[in-house]
Structure formats: C-alpha cells, structure tokens
mmCIF file with all atom_site columns, C-alpha atoms in Angstrom:
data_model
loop_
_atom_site.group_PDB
_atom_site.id
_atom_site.type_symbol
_atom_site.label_atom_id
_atom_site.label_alt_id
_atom_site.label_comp_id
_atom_site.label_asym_id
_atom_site.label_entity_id
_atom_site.label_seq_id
_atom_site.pdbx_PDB_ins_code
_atom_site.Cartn_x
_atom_site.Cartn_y
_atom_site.Cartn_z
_atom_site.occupancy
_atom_site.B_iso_or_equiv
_atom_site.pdbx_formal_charge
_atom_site.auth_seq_id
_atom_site.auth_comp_id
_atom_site.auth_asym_id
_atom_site.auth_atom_id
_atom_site.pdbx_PDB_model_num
ATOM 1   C CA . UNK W 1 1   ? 79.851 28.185  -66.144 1.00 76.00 ? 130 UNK W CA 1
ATOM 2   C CA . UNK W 1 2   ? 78.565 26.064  -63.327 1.00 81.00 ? 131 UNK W CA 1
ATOM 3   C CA . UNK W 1 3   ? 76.580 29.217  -61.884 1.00 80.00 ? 132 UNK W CA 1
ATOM 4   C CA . UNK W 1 4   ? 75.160 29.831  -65.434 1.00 83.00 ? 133 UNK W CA 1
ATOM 5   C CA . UNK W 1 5   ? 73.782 26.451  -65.556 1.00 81.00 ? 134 UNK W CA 1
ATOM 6   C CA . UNK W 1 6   ? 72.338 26.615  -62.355 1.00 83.00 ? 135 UNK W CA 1
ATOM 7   C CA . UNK W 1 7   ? 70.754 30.147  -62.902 1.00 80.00 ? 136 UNK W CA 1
ATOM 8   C CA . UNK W 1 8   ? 69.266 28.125  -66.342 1.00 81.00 ? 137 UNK W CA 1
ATOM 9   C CA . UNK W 1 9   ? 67.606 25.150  -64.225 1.00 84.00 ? 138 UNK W CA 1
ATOM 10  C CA . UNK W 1 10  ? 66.227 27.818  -61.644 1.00 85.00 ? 139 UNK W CA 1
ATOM 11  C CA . UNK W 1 11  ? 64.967 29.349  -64.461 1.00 85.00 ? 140 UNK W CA 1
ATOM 12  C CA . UNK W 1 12  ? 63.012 26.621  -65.888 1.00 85.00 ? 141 UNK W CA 1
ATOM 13  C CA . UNK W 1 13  ? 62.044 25.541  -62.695 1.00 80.00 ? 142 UNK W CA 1
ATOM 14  C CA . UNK W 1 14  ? 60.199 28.727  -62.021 1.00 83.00 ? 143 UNK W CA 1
ATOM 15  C CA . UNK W 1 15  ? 58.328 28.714  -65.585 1.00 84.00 ? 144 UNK W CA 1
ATOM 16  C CA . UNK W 1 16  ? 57.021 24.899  -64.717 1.00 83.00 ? 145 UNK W CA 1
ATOM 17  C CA . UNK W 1 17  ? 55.403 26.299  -61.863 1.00 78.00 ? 146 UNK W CA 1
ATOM 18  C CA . UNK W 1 18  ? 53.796 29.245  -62.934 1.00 83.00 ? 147 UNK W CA 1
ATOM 19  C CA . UNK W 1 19  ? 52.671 27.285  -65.934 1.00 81.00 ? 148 UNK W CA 1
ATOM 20  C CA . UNK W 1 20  ? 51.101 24.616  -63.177 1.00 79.00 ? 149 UNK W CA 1
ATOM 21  C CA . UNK W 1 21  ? 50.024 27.450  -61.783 1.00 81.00 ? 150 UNK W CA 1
ATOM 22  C CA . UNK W 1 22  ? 48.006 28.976  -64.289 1.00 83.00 ? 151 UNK W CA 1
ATOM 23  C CA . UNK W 1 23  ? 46.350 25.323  -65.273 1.00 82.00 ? 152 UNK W CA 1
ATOM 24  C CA . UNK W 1 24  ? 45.437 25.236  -61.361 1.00 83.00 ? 153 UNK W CA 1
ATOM 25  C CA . UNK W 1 25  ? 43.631 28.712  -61.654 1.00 86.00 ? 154 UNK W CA 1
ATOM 26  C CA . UNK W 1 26  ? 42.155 28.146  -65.196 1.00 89.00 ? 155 UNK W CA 1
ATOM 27  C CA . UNK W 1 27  ? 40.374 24.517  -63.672 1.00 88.00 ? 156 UNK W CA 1
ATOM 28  C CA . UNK W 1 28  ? 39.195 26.784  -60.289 1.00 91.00 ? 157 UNK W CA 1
ATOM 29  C CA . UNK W 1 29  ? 37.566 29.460  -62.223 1.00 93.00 ? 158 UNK W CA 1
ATOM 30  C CA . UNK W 1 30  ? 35.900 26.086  -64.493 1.00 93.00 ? 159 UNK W CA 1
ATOM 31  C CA . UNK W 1 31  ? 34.811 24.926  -61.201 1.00 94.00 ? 160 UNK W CA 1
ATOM 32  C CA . UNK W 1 32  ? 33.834 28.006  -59.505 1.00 93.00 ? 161 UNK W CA 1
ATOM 33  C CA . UNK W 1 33  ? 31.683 28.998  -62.975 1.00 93.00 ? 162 UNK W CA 1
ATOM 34  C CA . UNK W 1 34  ? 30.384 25.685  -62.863 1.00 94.00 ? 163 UNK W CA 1
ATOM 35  C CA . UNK W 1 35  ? 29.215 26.374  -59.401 1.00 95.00 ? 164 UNK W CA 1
ATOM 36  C CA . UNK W 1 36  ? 27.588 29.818  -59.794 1.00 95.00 ? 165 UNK W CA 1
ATOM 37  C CA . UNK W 1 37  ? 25.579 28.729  -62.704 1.00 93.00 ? 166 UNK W CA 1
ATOM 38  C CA . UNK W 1 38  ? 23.375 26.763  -60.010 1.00 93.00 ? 167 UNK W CA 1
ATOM 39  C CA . UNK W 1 39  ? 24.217 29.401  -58.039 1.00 95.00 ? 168 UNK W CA 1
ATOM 40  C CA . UNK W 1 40  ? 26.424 27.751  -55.692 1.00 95.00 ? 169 UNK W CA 1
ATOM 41  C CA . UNK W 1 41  ? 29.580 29.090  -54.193 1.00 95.00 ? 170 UNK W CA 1
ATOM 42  C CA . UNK W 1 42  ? 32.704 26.255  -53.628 1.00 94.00 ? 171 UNK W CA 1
ATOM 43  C CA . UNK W 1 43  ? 33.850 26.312  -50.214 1.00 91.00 ? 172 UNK W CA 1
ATOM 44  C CA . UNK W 1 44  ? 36.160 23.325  -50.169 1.00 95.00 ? 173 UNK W CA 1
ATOM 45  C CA . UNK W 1 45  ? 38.110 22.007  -53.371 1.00 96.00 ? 174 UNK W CA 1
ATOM 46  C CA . UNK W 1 46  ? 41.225 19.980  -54.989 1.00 96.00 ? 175 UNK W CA 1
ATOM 47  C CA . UNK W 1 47  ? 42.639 20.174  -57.604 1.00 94.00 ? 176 UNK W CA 1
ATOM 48  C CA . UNK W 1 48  ? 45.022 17.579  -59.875 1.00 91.00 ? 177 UNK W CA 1
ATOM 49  C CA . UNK W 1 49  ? 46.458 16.839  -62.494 1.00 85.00 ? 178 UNK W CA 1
ATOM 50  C CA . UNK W 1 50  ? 43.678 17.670  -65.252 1.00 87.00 ? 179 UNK W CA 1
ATOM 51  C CA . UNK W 1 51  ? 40.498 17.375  -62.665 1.00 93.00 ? 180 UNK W CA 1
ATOM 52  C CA . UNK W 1 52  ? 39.228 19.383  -59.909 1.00 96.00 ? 181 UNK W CA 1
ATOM 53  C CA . UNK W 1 53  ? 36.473 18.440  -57.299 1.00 97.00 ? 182 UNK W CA 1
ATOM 54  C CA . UNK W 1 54  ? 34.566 21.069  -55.070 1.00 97.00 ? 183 UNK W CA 1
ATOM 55  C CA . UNK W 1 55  ? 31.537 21.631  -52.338 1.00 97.00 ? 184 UNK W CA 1
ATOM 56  C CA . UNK W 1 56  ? 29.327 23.562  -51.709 1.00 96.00 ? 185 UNK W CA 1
ATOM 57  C CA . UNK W 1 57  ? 28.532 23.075  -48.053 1.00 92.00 ? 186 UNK W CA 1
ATOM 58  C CA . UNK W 1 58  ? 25.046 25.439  -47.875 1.00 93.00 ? 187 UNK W CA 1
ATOM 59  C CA . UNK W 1 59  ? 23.472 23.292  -51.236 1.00 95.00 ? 188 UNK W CA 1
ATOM 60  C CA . UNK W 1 60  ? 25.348 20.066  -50.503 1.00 95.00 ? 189 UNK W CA 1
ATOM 61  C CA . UNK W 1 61  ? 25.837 20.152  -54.521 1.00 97.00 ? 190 UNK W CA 1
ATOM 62  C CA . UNK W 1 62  ? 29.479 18.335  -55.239 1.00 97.00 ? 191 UNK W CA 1
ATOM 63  C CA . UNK W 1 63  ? 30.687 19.445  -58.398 1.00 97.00 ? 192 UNK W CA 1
ATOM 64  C CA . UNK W 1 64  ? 33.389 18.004  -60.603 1.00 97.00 ? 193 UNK W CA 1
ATOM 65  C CA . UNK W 1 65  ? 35.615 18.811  -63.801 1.00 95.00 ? 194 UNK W CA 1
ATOM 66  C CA . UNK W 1 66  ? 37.638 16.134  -65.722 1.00 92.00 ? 195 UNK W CA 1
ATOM 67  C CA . UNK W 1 67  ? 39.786 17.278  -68.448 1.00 88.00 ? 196 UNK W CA 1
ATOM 68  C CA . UNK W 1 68  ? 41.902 14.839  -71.104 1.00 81.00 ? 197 UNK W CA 1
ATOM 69  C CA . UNK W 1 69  ? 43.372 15.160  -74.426 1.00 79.00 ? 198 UNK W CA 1
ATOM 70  C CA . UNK W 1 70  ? 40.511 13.908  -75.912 1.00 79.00 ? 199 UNK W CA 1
ATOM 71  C CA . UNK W 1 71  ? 37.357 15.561  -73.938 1.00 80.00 ? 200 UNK W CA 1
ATOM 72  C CA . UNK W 1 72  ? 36.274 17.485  -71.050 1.00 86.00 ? 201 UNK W CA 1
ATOM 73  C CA . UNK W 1 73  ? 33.556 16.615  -68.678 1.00 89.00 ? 202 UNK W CA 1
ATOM 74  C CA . UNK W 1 74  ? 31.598 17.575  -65.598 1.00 93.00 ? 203 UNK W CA 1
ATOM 75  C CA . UNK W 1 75  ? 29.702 16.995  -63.071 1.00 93.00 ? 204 UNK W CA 1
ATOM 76  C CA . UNK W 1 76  ? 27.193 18.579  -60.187 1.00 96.00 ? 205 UNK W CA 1
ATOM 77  C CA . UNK W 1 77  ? 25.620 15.394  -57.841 1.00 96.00 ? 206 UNK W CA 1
ATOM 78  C CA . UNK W 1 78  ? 22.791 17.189  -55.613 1.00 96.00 ? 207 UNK W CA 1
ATOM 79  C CA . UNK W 1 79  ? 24.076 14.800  -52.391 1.00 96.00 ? 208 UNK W CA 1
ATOM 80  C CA . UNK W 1 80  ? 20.919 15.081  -50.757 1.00 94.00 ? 209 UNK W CA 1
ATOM 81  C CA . UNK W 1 81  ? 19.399 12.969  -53.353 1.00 94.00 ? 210 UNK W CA 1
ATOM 82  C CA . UNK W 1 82  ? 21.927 10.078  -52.953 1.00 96.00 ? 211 UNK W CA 1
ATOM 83  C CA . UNK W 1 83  ? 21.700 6.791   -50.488 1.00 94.00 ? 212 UNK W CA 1
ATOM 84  C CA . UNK W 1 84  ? 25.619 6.539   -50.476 1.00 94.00 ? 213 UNK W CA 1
ATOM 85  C CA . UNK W 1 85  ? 28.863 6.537   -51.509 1.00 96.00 ? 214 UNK W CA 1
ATOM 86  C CA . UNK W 1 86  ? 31.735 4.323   -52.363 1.00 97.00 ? 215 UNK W CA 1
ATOM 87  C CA . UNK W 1 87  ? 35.447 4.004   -53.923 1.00 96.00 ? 216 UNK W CA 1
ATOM 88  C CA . UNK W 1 88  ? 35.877 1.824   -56.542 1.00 95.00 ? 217 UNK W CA 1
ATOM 89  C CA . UNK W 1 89  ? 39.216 0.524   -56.713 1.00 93.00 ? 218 UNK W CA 1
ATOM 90  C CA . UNK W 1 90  ? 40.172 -1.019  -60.041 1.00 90.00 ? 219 UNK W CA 1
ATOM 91  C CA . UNK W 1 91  ? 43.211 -3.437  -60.077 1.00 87.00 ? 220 UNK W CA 1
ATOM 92  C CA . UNK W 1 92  ? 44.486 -5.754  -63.116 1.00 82.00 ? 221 UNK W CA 1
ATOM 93  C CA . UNK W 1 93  ? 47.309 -8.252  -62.707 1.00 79.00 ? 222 UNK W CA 1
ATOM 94  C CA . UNK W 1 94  ? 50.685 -7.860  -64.340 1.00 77.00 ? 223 UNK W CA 1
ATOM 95  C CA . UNK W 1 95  ? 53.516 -10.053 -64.369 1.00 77.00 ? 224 UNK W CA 1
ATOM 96  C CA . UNK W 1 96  ? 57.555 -9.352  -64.868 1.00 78.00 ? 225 UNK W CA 1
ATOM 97  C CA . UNK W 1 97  ? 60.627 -11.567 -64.478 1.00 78.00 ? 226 UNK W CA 1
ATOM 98  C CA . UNK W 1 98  ? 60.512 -10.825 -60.360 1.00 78.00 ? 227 UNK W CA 1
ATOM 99  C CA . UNK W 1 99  ? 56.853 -12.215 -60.626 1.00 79.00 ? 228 UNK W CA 1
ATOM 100 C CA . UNK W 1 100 ? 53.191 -10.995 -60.398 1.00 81.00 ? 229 UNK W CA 1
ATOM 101 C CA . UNK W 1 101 ? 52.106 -7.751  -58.989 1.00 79.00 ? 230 UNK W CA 1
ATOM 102 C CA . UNK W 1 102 ? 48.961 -5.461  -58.626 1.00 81.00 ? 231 UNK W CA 1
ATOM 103 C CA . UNK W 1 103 ? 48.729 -2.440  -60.830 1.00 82.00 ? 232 UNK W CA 1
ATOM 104 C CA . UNK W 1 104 ? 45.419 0.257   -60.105 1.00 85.00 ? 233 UNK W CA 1
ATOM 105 C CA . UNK W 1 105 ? 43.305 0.621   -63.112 1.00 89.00 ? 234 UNK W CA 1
ATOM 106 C CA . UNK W 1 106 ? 41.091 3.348   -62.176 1.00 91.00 ? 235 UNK W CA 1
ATOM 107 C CA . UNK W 1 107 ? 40.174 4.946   -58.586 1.00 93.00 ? 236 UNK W CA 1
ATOM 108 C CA . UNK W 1 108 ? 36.332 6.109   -59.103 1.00 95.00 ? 237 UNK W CA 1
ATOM 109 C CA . UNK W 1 109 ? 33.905 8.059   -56.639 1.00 97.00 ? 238 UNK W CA 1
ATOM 110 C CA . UNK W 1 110 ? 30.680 6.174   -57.067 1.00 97.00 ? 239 UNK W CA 1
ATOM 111 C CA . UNK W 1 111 ? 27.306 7.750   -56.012 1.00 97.00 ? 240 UNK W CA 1
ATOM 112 C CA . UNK W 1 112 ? 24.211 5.257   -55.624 1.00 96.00 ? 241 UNK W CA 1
ATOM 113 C CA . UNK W 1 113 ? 21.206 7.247   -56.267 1.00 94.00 ? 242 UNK W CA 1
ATOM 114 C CA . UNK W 1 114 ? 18.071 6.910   -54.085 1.00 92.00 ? 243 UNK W CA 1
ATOM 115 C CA . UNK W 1 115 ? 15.573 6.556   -56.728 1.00 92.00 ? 244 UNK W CA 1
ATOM 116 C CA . UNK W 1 116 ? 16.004 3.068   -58.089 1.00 90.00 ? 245 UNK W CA 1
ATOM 117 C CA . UNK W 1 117 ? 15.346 4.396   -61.593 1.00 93.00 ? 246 UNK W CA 1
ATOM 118 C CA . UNK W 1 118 ? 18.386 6.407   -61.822 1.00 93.00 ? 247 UNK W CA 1
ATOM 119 C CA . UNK W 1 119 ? 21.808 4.886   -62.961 1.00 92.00 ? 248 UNK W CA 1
ATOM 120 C CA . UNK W 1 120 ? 24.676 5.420   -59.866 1.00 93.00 ? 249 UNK W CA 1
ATOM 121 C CA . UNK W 1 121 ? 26.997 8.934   -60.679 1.00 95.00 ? 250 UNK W CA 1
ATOM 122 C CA . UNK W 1 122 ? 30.427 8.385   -61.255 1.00 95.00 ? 251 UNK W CA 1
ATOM 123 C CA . UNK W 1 123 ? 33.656 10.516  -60.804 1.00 96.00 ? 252 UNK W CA 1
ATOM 124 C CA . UNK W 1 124 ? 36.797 9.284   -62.312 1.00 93.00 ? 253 UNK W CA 1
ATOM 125 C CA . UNK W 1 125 ? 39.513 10.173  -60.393 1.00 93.00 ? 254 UNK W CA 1
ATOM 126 C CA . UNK W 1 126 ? 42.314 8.220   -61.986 1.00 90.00 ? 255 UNK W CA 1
ATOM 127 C CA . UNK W 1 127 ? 42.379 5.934   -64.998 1.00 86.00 ? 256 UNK W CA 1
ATOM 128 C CA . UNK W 1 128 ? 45.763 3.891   -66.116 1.00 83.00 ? 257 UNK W CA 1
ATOM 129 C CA . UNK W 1 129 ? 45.244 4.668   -69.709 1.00 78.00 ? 258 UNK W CA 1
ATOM 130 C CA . UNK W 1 130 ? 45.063 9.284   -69.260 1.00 71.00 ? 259 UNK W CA 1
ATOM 131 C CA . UNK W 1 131 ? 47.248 9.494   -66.146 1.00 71.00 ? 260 UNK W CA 1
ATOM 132 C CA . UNK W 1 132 ? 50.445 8.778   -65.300 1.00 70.00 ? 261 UNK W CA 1
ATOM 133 C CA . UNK W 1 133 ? 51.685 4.899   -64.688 1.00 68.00 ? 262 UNK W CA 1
ATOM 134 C CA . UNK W 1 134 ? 52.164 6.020   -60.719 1.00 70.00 ? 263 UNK W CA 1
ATOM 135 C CA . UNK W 1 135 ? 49.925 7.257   -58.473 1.00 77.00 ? 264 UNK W CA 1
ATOM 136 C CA . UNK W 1 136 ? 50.401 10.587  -57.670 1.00 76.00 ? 265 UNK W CA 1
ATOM 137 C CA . UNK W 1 137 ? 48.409 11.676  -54.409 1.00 84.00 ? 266 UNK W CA 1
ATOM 138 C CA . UNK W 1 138 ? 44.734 10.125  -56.092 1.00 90.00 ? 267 UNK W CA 1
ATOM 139 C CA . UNK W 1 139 ? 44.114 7.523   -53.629 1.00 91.00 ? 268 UNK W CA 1
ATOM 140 C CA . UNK W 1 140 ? 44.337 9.958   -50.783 1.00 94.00 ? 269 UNK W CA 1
ATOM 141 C CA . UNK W 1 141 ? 42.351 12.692  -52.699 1.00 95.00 ? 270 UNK W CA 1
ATOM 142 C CA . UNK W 1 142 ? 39.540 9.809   -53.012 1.00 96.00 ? 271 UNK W CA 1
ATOM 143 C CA . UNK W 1 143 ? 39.350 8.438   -49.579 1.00 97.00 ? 272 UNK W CA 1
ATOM 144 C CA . UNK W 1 144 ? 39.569 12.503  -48.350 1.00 97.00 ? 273 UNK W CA 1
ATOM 145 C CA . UNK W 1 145 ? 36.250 13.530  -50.332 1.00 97.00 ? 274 UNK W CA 1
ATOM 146 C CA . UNK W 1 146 ? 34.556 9.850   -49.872 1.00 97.00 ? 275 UNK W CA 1
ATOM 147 C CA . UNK W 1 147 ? 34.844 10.716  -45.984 1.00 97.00 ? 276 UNK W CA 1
ATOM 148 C CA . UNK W 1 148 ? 33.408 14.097  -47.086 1.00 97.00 ? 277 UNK W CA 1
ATOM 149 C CA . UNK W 1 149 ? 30.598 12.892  -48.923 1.00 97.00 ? 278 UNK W CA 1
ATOM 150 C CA . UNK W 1 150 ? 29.782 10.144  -46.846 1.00 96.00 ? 279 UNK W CA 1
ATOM 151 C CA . UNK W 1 151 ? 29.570 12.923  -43.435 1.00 95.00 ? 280 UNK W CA 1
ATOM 152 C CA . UNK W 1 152 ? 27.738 15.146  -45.756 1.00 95.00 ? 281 UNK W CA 1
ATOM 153 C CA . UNK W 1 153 ? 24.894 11.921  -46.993 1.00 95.00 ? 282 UNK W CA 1
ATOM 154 C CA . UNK W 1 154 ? 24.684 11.056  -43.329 1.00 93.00 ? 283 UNK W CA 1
ATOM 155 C CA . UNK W 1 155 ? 24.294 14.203  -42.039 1.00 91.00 ? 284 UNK W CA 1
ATOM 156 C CA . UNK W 1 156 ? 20.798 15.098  -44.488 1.00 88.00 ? 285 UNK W CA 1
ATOM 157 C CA . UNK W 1 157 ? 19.762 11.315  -44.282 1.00 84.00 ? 286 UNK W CA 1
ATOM 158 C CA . UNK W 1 158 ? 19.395 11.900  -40.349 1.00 80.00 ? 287 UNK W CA 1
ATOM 159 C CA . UNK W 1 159 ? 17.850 15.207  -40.998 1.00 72.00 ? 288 UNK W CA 1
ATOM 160 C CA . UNK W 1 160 ? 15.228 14.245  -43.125 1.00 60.00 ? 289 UNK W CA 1
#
C-alpha cells in the first residue's frame, strides 16, 4: 500500500514537470519568434513563472514576454538607443500582531531613453497582485540582467 502511494506521488511529480516543462518551451519559442521577426537570434535568456527575458548580443535588442490571466505583452528595447538602466524596487508597509514589516510590490527593469521625448521602457518582472505572495528567484533574475544591460549600455556608449 505504502509503495502504491509512493509510485502515485512519483507519478504526479513527473507530470508537474513535464507540464512546467512544456510552458518553459512554449514561452522560448514566443521569445525566440519574437526575436526572428527583427531578425534577431537570442543568445542568452530566463525564463519564470509566466515571463521570459532574452538578448541578442550581435543587435543589442533585449526582448521580453509577460504573460497573466488577463493579457499578454512584449517587449524588444534596441539598448543602443538607451542612456541607462535601473531596478525599481517597490515596497508597501504591512503590519501584523508581531509588528510592521516590508512586503515587495513590484521588481521592474526600467530603461531611460536617450531622446528626452520618449517615455522610459519598462519590464515588469514581479508584481504582488499576478505572482505569488513570495519571491521566488525575481530579485536575482533582475539584478542578473540589470548587470547585463548596464555592461551592454556601457559598452556602445563608449563605442560611439
């Protein structure tokens, strides 16, 4: 009995992961179609959740795709026409009976455009209200492609 139950919870086990799996593949090919209708090629990507983020390293062209329940969008940010990057780091305040504590809001990858003109491009990495109440690897995701972005703005600001 105990070996049938186990056999059951391996089995379930397995279909959660292959069902990840397929989600994971379904949001590449999104991203790499994304990619080749600029015709760009991603080199470097990560994917979570309901959101994937890519390069392409030859056009500098980041591109992005956010899925939710209610819509789907994306992204493509041509990095050689941006000043800079930054994370912004939402917080709000709660409070319990053990006192007051810092919850994250939203985590967002902000891109300040160098024509004054344009509004600043914004990637949402996590939001409170369509993700999960805990962190779940965002914050590290962000800081990994602001260092990315931030090489890659640096890098065509100096050759310019």
């Amino acid at each position: 009995m105990g070996l049938g139950f186990l056999f059951f919870c391996i089995i379930i086990f397995l279909i959660m992961i292959q069902k990840n799996k397929k989600k994971e593949m379904k949001l590449l090919k999104a991203l790499g179609a994304l990619a080749k209708g600029s015709n760009c090629k991603i080199v470097q990507y990560d994917i979570w959740k309901n959101s994937a983020i890519g390069i392409d390293d030859a056009t500098s062209i980041l591109f992005f795709i956010r899925n939710t329940e209610d819509h789907s969008a994306s992204f493509q940010i041509d990095l050689s026409a941006m000043q800079h990057c930054r994370i912004i780091n939402s917080r709000k305040t709660e409070s319990n009976e053990d006192g007051k504590f810092s919850v994250i809001e939203k985590l967002e990858l902000a891109f300040t455009n160098m024509d004054k003109n344009k509004d600043d491009s914004i990637l949402l990495f996590y939001t409170l209200d369509n993700d999960t109440f805990s962190l779940n690897g965002e914050l590290q995701l962000i800081e990994k492609w602001y260092k990315i972005t931030s090489n890659t703005i640096a890098v065509l600001s100096v050759s310019k």
